mmCIF file of C-alpha atoms in Angstrom:
data_model
loop_
_atom_site.group_PDB
_atom_site.id
_atom_site.type_symbol
_atom_site.label_atom_id
_atom_site.label_comp_id
_atom_site.label_asym_id
_atom_site.label_seq_id
_atom_site.Cartn_x
_atom_site.Cartn_y
_atom_site.Cartn_z
ATOM 1 C CA GLU S 98 15.511 -5.070 -6.172
ATOM 2 C CA VAL S 99 14.895 -1.425 -5.341
ATOM 3 C CA VAL S 100 15.007 -0.427 -1.675
ATOM 4 C CA LEU S 101 13.339 2.816 -0.595
ATOM 5 C CA THR S 102 14.761 4.629 2.419
ATOM 6 C CA GLN S 103 12.705 7.401 3.963
ATOM 7 C CA SER S 104 14.041 10.147 6.177
ATOM 8 C CA PRO S 105 13.725 11.375 8.752
ATOM 9 C CA GLY S 106 12.060 8.606 10.721
ATOM 10 C CA THR S 107 10.109 11.177 12.712
ATOM 11 C CA LEU S 108 9.468 14.841 11.973
ATOM 12 C CA SER S 109 8.280 16.990 14.906
ATOM 13 C CA LEU S 110 6.579 20.144 13.693
ATOM 14 C CA SER S 111 3.843 22.573 14.665
ATOM 15 C CA PRO S 112 0.674 23.295 12.717
ATOM 16 C CA GLY S 113 1.363 25.947 10.106
ATOM 17 C CA GLU S 114 4.940 24.829 9.529
ATOM 18 C CA ARG S 115 6.348 23.287 6.362
ATOM 19 C CA ALA S 116 7.114 19.561 6.237
ATOM 20 C CA THR S 117 9.715 18.075 3.905
ATOM 21 C CA LEU S 118 9.874 14.290 3.673
ATOM 22 C CA SER S 119 12.551 12.418 1.747
ATOM 23 C CA CYS S 120 12.414 9.089 -0.085
ATOM 24 C CA ARG S 121 15.682 7.767 -1.500
ATOM 25 C CA ALA S 122 15.894 4.807 -3.863
ATOM 26 C CA SER S 123 18.800 2.369 -3.862
ATOM 27 C CA GLN S 124 19.123 2.840 -7.632
ATOM 28 C CA SER S 125 17.778 5.227 -10.208
ATOM 29 C CA ILE S 126 14.072 4.654 -10.765
ATOM 30 C CA SER S 127 11.372 5.987 -13.041
ATOM 31 C CA SER S 128 9.446 8.790 -11.383
ATOM 32 C CA SER S 129 6.369 7.557 -13.255
ATOM 33 C CA TYR S 130 6.053 4.748 -10.736
ATOM 34 C CA LEU S 131 6.764 6.599 -7.486
ATOM 35 C CA ALA S 132 3.730 7.160 -5.249
ATOM 36 C CA TRP S 133 3.018 8.493 -1.752
ATOM 37 C CA TYR S 134 0.454 7.422 0.854
ATOM 38 C CA GLN S 135 -0.734 8.832 4.167
ATOM 39 C CA GLN S 136 -1.773 6.650 7.087
ATOM 40 C CA LYS S 137 -3.417 7.966 10.217
ATOM 41 C CA LEU S 138 -3.430 5.936 13.410
ATOM 42 C CA GLY S 139 -5.872 3.048 13.227
ATOM 43 C CA GLN S 140 -6.823 3.762 9.632
ATOM 44 C CA ALA S 141 -6.057 2.312 6.232
ATOM 45 C CA PRO S 142 -3.529 4.111 4.037
ATOM 46 C CA ARG S 143 -4.780 6.867 1.752
ATOM 47 C CA PHE S 144 -3.416 7.444 -1.744
ATOM 48 C CA LEU S 145 -1.824 10.917 -2.062
ATOM 49 C CA MET S 146 0.473 11.241 -5.064
ATOM 50 C CA PHE S 147 1.418 9.357 -8.220
ATOM 51 C CA GLY S 148 4.086 9.881 -10.829
ATOM 52 C CA ALA S 149 6.140 11.524 -8.061
ATOM 53 C CA SER S 150 4.414 14.899 -8.477
ATOM 54 C CA SER S 151 0.733 14.450 -9.380
ATOM 55 C CA ARG S 152 -1.885 14.730 -6.664
ATOM 56 C CA ALA S 153 -4.569 12.080 -6.420
ATOM 57 C CA THR S 154 -8.193 13.150 -6.645
ATOM 58 C CA GLY S 155 -9.269 15.268 -3.697
ATOM 59 C CA ILE S 156 -5.795 15.804 -2.253
ATOM 60 C CA PRO S 157 -5.277 19.420 -1.111
ATOM 61 C CA VAL S 158 -2.840 21.630 -2.989
ATOM 62 C CA ARG S 159 -0.680 22.035 0.114
ATOM 63 C CA PHE S 160 0.676 18.564 -0.746
ATOM 64 C CA SER S 161 3.312 18.531 -3.470
ATOM 65 C CA GLY S 162 5.831 16.029 -4.728
ATOM 66 C CA SER S 163 9.069 16.305 -6.625
ATOM 67 C CA GLY S 164 12.210 14.453 -7.523
ATOM 68 C CA SER S 165 13.854 12.198 -10.031
ATOM 69 C CA GLY S 166 16.481 9.505 -10.247
ATOM 70 C CA THR S 167 17.087 8.369 -6.686
ATOM 71 C CA ASP S 168 15.804 11.315 -4.639
ATOM 72 C CA PHE S 169 12.158 12.178 -4.134
ATOM 73 C CA THR S 170 10.426 14.605 -1.808
ATOM 74 C CA LEU S 171 6.930 15.054 -0.431
ATOM 75 C CA THR S 172 6.276 18.565 0.832
ATOM 76 C CA ILE S 173 3.359 19.765 2.915
ATOM 77 C CA SER S 174 3.487 23.536 2.578
ATOM 78 C CA THR S 175 1.495 24.455 5.683
ATOM 79 C CA LEU S 176 0.678 21.691 8.131
ATOM 80 C CA GLU S 177 -2.953 21.325 9.121
ATOM 81 C CA PRO S 178 -3.962 19.381 12.256
ATOM 82 C CA GLU S 179 -5.262 16.518 10.088
ATOM 83 C CA ASP S 180 -1.878 16.113 8.357
ATOM 84 C CA PHE S 181 -0.145 14.575 11.362
ATOM 85 C CA ALA S 182 0.258 10.982 10.278
ATOM 86 C CA VAL S 183 2.735 8.488 8.832
ATOM 87 C CA TYR S 184 3.726 8.888 5.185
ATOM 88 C CA TYR S 185 5.004 6.124 2.921
ATOM 89 C CA CYS S 186 6.604 6.263 -0.489
ATOM 90 C CA GLN S 187 6.083 3.307 -2.830
ATOM 91 C CA TYR S 188 7.641 2.160 -6.076
ATOM 92 C CA TYR S 189 6.588 -0.287 -8.761
ATOM 93 C CA GLY S 190 9.200 -1.966 -10.932
ATOM 94 C CA ASP S 191 9.960 -5.432 -12.351
ATOM 95 C CA SER S 192 6.713 -6.908 -11.034
ATOM 96 C CA LEU S 193 7.502 -5.867 -7.485
ATOM 97 C CA TRP S 194 5.846 -3.221 -5.353
ATOM 98 C CA THR S 195 8.046 -1.748 -2.626
ATOM 99 C CA PHE S 196 7.257 0.573 0.264
ATOM 100 C CA GLY S 197 9.600 2.766 2.217
ATOM 101 C CA GLN S 198 9.636 2.299 5.988
ATOM 102 C CA GLY S 199 7.628 5.476 6.581
ATOM 103 C CA THR S 200 8.087 8.943 8.079
ATOM 104 C CA LYS S 201 5.968 9.933 11.041
ATOM 105 C CA VAL S 202 4.946 13.586 11.160
ATOM 106 C CA GLU S 203 4.089 14.377 14.757
ATOM 107 C CA ILE S 204 2.940 17.461 16.601
ATOM 108 C CA LYS S 205 5.755 19.287 18.315
ATOM 109 C CA GLN U 132 -18.407 4.983 -4.194
ATOM 110 C CA VAL U 133 -15.478 2.601 -4.312
ATOM 111 C CA GLN U 134 -15.566 0.087 -1.484
ATOM 112 C CA LEU U 135 -13.279 -2.769 -0.583
ATOM 113 C CA VAL U 136 -14.212 -4.961 2.355
ATOM 114 C CA GLU U 137 -11.858 -7.598 3.708
ATOM 115 C CA SER U 138 -12.981 -10.586 5.743
ATOM 116 C CA GLY U 139 -11.680 -13.931 6.924
ATOM 117 C CA GLY U 140 -9.107 -12.806 9.426
ATOM 118 C CA GLY U 141 -8.736 -14.430 12.807
ATOM 119 C CA VAL U 142 -6.440 -16.613 14.845
ATOM 120 C CA ALA U 143 -4.673 -19.577 13.281
ATOM 121 C CA GLN U 144 -1.987 -21.900 14.543
ATOM 122 C CA ALA U 145 1.409 -21.896 12.921
ATOM 123 C CA GLY U 146 1.512 -24.294 9.993
ATOM 124 C CA ARG U 147 -2.228 -24.018 9.343
ATOM 125 C CA SER U 148 -4.147 -22.157 6.653
ATOM 126 C CA LEU U 149 -6.474 -19.195 6.383
ATOM 127 C CA ARG U 150 -8.326 -17.647 3.452
ATOM 128 C CA LEU U 151 -9.023 -13.948 3.237
ATOM 129 C CA SER U 152 -11.640 -12.346 1.014
ATOM 130 C CA CYS U 153 -11.869 -8.875 -0.465
ATOM 131 C CA ALA U 154 -15.301 -7.872 -1.740
ATOM 132 C CA ALA U 155 -15.293 -4.945 -4.156
ATOM 133 C CA SER U 156 -18.121 -2.604 -5.134
ATOM 134 C CA GLY U 157 -18.707 0.812 -6.646
ATOM 135 C CA PHE U 158 -16.509 0.381 -9.708
ATOM 136 C CA THR U 159 -16.014 -1.872 -12.722
ATOM 137 C CA PHE U 160 -14.189 -4.746 -11.065
ATOM 138 C CA SER U 161 -12.937 -6.229 -14.334
ATOM 139 C CA ARG U 162 -10.888 -3.117 -15.131
ATOM 140 C CA TYR U 163 -8.650 -3.071 -12.076
ATOM 141 C CA GLY U 164 -6.085 -5.266 -10.426
ATOM 142 C CA THR U 165 -6.176 -6.018 -6.727
ATOM 143 C CA HIS U 166 -3.291 -5.965 -4.288
ATOM 144 C CA TRP U 167 -2.820 -7.390 -0.829
ATOM 145 C CA VAL U 168 -0.647 -5.410 1.579
ATOM 146 C CA ARG U 169 0.031 -6.259 5.196
ATOM 147 C CA GLN U 170 1.136 -4.370 8.267
ATOM 148 C CA ALA U 171 2.581 -6.137 11.287
ATOM 149 C CA PRO U 172 1.754 -4.559 14.663
ATOM 150 C CA GLY U 173 3.595 -1.260 15.010
ATOM 151 C CA LYS U 174 5.405 -1.743 11.697
ATOM 152 C CA GLY U 175 5.266 -0.346 8.179
ATOM 153 C CA LEU U 176 3.515 -1.512 5.039
ATOM 154 C CA GLU U 177 4.650 -4.656 3.242
ATOM 155 C CA TRP U 178 3.363 -5.537 -0.214
ATOM 156 C CA VAL U 179 2.155 -9.154 -0.369
ATOM 157 C CA ALA U 180 0.590 -9.965 -3.739
ATOM 158 C CA VAL U 181 -1.297 -8.691 -6.761
ATOM 159 C CA ILE U 182 -3.655 -10.201 -9.281
ATOM 160 C CA TRP U 183 -4.242 -8.599 -12.647
ATOM 161 C CA ASN U 184 -7.757 -7.454 -13.579
ATOM 162 C CA ASP U 185 -8.160 -10.367 -15.986
ATOM 163 C CA GLY U 186 -6.366 -12.838 -13.729
ATOM 164 C CA SER U 187 -3.608 -13.282 -16.305
ATOM 165 C CA ASN U 188 -0.786 -12.322 -13.950
ATOM 166 C CA ARG U 189 -0.156 -12.861 -10.271
ATOM 167 C CA TYR U 190 2.924 -11.681 -8.423
ATOM 168 C CA TYR U 191 4.070 -12.216 -4.858
ATOM 169 C CA GLY U 192 6.466 -10.736 -2.365
ATOM 170 C CA ASP U 193 9.476 -12.885 -1.476
ATOM 171 C CA SER U 194 8.317 -13.538 2.076
ATOM 172 C CA VAL U 195 5.068 -15.235 0.947
ATOM 173 C CA LYS U 196 6.051 -16.782 -2.383
ATOM 174 C CA GLY U 197 5.181 -20.458 -2.475
ATOM 175 C CA ARG U 198 2.906 -20.202 0.575
ATOM 176 C CA PHE U 199 0.228 -17.669 -0.421
ATOM 177 C CA THR U 200 -2.001 -17.771 -3.487
ATOM 178 C CA VAL U 201 -4.146 -14.952 -4.829
ATOM 179 C CA SER U 202 -7.244 -15.669 -6.925
ATOM 180 C CA LYS U 203 -10.492 -13.984 -7.930
ATOM 181 C CA ASP U 204 -14.138 -14.692 -8.631
ATOM 182 C CA ASP U 205 -15.439 -12.120 -11.096
ATOM 183 C CA SER U 206 -19.028 -13.280 -10.629
ATOM 184 C CA LYS U 207 -18.800 -12.152 -7.003
ATOM 185 C CA ASN U 208 -16.432 -9.186 -7.475
ATOM 186 C CA THR U 209 -14.208 -10.821 -4.907
ATOM 187 C CA VAL U 210 -10.495 -11.499 -4.579
ATOM 188 C CA PHE U 211 -9.100 -14.146 -2.287
ATOM 189 C CA LEU U 212 -5.786 -14.654 -0.522
ATOM 190 C CA GLN U 213 -5.157 -18.277 0.407
ATOM 191 C CA MET U 214 -2.501 -18.360 3.111
ATOM 192 C CA ASP U 215 -0.899 -21.743 3.766
ATOM 193 C CA SER U 216 1.944 -22.813 6.059
ATOM 194 C CA LEU U 217 1.340 -19.805 8.241
ATOM 195 C CA ARG U 218 4.157 -18.523 10.412
ATOM 196 C CA ALA U 219 4.212 -16.255 13.450
ATOM 197 C CA ASP U 220 5.693 -13.450 11.347
ATOM 198 C CA ASP U 221 2.606 -13.499 9.105
ATOM 199 C CA THR U 222 0.734 -11.853 11.983
ATOM 200 C CA ALA U 223 -0.522 -8.536 10.601
ATOM 201 C CA VAL U 224 -3.445 -6.502 9.431
ATOM 202 C CA TYR U 225 -4.077 -7.469 5.819
ATOM 203 C CA TYR U 226 -5.398 -4.817 3.473
ATOM 204 C CA CYS U 227 -6.700 -5.258 -0.026
ATOM 205 C CA ALA U 228 -6.284 -2.315 -2.360
ATOM 206 C CA ARG U 229 -7.317 -1.489 -5.885
ATOM 207 C CA GLY U 230 -4.485 -1.393 -8.385
ATOM 208 C CA ALA U 231 -4.701 1.440 -10.884
ATOM 209 C CA GLY U 232 -2.719 2.875 -13.752
ATOM 210 C CA ASN U 233 -0.214 1.104 -15.947
ATOM 211 C CA TRP U 234 0.796 -2.255 -14.492
ATOM 212 C CA HIS U 235 -1.607 -1.588 -11.591
ATOM 213 C CA ALA U 236 1.328 0.371 -10.223
ATOM 214 C CA VAL U 237 -0.521 2.491 -7.664
ATOM 215 C CA LEU U 238 -2.934 1.458 -4.955
ATOM 216 C CA ASP U 239 -5.653 4.066 -5.122
ATOM 217 C CA PHE U 240 -8.350 2.727 -2.802
ATOM 218 C CA TRP U 241 -7.892 0.574 0.274
ATOM 219 C CA GLY U 242 -10.123 -1.526 2.463
ATOM 220 C CA GLN U 243 -10.118 -1.185 6.241
ATOM 221 C CA GLY U 244 -8.145 -4.370 6.752
ATOM 222 C CA THR U 245 -8.578 -7.676 8.546
ATOM 223 C CA LEU U 246 -6.352 -8.878 11.370
ATOM 224 C CA VAL U 247 -4.580 -12.203 11.122
ATOM 225 C CA THR U 248 -2.903 -13.576 14.224
ATOM 226 C CA VAL U 249 -0.720 -16.655 13.962
ATOM 227 C CA SER U 250 -0.042 -18.394 17.229
ATOM 228 C CA SER U 251 2.915 -20.651 17.758
#
């Protein structure tokens, strides 16, 4: 069973800065089934990225994804006030859906 | 627009049962799978179960296997999560989400969730 480990646990940044979030898999996985979600406090998660690097409909271009094998990254090029939230990576494989534990992006 | 609305949450005693519903609208229900994902207070997301669009496959997370059952009623565009033998650690907000893509691999739209509290 694949385990996803996200780092750091918390990222303290200022609006306008660049955010780099990591998602590491316990074994090599297909990037086709790696997705990212954003969750703001008190809200349901929002689908951001699929296939590791493709933005979902309506997601701003400042969000980008990359990676392969065991290491994946979500980058927010220039943080906007509405981007401060918790971000989760998620993988599908062998009839199991797995989430990472999340990275909180907070205002410094 | 795509809408998923959960209901049925509440307080239940440990060992008892609860049934959640997820009513879908705004899309062709028969083309998409439906997932259940939960979030314990202050914790991260935990995948619970999925049912295929045609009901042919159902999969469960290890922590609920044998206790929870997912089903659907296509005539009502509704998916259900029957939760039996509830435990205190089942306390969480339960979200339903639409499964999209190959193998319903991604969860592209989510409901607002319903809170389940299990008292011991």
